[in-house]
Short mmCIF file of C-alpha atoms in Angstrom, two decimals:
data_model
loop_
_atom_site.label_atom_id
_atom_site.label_comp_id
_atom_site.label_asym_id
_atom_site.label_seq_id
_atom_site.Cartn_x
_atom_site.Cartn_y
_atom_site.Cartn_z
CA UNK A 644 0.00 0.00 0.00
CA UNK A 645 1.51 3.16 -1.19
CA UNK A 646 2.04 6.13 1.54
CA UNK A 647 -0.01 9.04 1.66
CA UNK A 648 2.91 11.58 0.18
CA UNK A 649 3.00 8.87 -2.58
CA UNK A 650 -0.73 8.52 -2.87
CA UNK A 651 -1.22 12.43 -3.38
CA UNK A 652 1.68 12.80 -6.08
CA UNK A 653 0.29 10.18 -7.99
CA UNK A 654 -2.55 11.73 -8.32
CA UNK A 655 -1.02 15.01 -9.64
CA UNK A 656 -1.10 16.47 -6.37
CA UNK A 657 1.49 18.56 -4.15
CA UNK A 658 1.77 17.14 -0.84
CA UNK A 659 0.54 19.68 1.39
CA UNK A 660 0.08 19.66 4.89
CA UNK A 661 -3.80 20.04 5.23
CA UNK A 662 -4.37 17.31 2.24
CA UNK A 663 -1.71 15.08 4.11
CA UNK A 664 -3.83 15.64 7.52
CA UNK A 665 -7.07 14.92 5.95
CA UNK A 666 -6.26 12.09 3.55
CA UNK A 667 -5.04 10.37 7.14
CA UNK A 668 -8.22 11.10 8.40
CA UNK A 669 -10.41 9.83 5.48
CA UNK A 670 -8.06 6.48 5.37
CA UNK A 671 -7.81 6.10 9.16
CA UNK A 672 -11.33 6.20 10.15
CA UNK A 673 -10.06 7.78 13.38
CA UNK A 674 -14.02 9.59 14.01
CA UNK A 675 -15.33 6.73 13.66
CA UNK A 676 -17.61 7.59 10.54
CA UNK A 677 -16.23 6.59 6.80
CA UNK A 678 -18.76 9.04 4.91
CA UNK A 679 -17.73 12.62 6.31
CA UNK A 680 -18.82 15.97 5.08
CA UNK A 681 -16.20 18.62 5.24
CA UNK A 682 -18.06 20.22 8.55
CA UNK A 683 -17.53 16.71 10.28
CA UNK A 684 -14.05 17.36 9.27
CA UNK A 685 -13.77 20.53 10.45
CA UNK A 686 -15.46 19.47 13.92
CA UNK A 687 -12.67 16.76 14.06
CA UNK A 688 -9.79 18.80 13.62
CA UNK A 689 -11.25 21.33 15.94
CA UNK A 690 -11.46 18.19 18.90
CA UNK A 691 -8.02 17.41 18.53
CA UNK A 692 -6.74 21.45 18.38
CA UNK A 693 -6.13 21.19 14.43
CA UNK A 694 -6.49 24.40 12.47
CA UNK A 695 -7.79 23.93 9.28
CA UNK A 696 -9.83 26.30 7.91
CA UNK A 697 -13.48 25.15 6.72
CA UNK A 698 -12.58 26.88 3.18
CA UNK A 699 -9.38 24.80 2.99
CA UNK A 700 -11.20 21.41 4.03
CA UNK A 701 -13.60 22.02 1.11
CA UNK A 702 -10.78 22.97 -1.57
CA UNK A 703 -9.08 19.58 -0.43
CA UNK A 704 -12.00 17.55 -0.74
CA UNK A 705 -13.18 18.63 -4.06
CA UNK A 706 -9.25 18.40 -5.25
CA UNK A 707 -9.59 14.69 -4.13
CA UNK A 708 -12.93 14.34 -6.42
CA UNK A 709 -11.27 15.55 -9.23
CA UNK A 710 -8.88 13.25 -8.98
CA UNK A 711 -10.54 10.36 -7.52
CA UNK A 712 -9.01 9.69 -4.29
CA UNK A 713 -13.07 10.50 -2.91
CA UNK A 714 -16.70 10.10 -3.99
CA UNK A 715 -18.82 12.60 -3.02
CA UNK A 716 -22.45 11.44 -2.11
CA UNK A 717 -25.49 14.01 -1.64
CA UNK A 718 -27.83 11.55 0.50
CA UNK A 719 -31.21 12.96 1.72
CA UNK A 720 -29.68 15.30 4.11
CA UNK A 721 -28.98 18.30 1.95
CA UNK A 722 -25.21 17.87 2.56
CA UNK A 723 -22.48 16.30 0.50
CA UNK A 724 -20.69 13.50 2.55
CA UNK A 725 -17.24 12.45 1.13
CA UNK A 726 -15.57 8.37 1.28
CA UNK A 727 -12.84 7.24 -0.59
CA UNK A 728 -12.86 5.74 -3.65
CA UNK A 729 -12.96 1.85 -3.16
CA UNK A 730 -12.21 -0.60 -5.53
CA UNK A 731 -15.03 -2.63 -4.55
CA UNK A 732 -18.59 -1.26 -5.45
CA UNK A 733 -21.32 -1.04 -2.62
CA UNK A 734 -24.94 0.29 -2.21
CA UNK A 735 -25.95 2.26 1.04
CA UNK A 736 -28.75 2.81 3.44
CA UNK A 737 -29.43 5.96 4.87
CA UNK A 738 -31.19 6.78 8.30
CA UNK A 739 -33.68 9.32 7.58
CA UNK A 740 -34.00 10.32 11.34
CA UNK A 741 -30.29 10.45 12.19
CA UNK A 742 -28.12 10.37 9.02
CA UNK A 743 -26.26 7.16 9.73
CA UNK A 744 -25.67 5.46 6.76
CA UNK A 745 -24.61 1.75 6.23
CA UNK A 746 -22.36 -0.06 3.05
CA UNK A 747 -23.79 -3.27 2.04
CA UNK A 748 -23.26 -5.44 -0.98
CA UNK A 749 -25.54 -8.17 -2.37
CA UNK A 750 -24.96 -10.23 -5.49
CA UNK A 751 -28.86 -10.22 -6.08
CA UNK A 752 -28.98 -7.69 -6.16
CA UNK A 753 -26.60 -7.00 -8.56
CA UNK A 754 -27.56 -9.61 -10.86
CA UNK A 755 -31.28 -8.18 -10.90
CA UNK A 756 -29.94 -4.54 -11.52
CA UNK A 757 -27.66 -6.37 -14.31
CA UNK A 758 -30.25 -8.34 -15.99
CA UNK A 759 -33.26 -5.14 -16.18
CA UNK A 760 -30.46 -3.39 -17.71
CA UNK A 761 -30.08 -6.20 -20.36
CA UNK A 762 -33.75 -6.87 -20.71
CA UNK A 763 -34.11 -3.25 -22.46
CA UNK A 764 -31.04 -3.06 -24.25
CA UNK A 765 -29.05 -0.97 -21.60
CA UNK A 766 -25.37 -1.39 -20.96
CA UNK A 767 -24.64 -0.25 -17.24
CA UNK A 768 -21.63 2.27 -17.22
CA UNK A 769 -22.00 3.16 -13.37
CA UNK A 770 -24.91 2.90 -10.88
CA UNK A 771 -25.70 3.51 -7.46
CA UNK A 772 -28.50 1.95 -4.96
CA UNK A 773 -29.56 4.19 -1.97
CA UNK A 774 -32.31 3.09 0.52
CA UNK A 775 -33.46 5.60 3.03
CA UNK A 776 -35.34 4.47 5.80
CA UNK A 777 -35.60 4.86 9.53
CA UNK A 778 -32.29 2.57 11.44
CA UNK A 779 -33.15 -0.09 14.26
CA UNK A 780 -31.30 2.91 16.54
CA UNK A 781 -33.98 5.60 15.37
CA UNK A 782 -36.88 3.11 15.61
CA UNK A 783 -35.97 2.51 19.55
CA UNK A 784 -36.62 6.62 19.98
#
């Protein structure tokens, strides 16, 4: 597994000191959450007496979409959340009622998503699968 320095100048980037910090963070999972938005970020940094401007956190993270070190999601919530880019594709569920969202993966699902696709002639360059509902956690409140 490359380093992060390496990581960033492969991807045309200079290695800078805030997209150093929050490429760690991103690959790390130190807060605990893999999709962030650049205020969760911020928040983070703030915790652990960081300074990183909010401005600076959003420049980063849309430099990392352009060159695909992240994918930026816009789930229900009005925000965009960022994850990195994985090599392996996955759907998500989102908690309507709290935000938290969950990766799964089902080969049925697949298949059926593969197969409509064929049965009118499509040829699927990219999709994504994103159930809302209300988590087992929310349901309890």
């Amino acid at each position: 597994m490359p380093n992060i320095n390496e990581e960033l100048k492969k991807a045309g980037l200079k290695v800078t000191n805030p997209r150093i910090k929050i490429l760690q963070l991103l690959e790390s999972n130190e807060s605990g959450q893999r999709h962030m938005s650049a205020d969760d970020i911020y928040k983070y940094f703030l915790e652990i007496n960081e300074e990183m401007s909010l401005a600076t956190i959003y420049r980063v993270l849309t430099q990392f979409e352009g060159v695909g070190i992240v994918e930026r999601h816009n789930f229900e919530s009005g925000h965009s959340v960022f994850e990195l880019c994985d090599e392996e594709h996955h759907d998500h569920m989102v908690c309507v009622k709290t935000g938290k969202v969950i990766e799964f993966f089902d080969e049925v699902i697949e298949r059926r998503q593969r197969e409509i696709a064929q049965e009118h002639g499509w040829e699927i360059t990219d999709h994504s699968l994103i159930i809302y509902g209300i988590s087992p956690e929310a349901q309890k409140k």
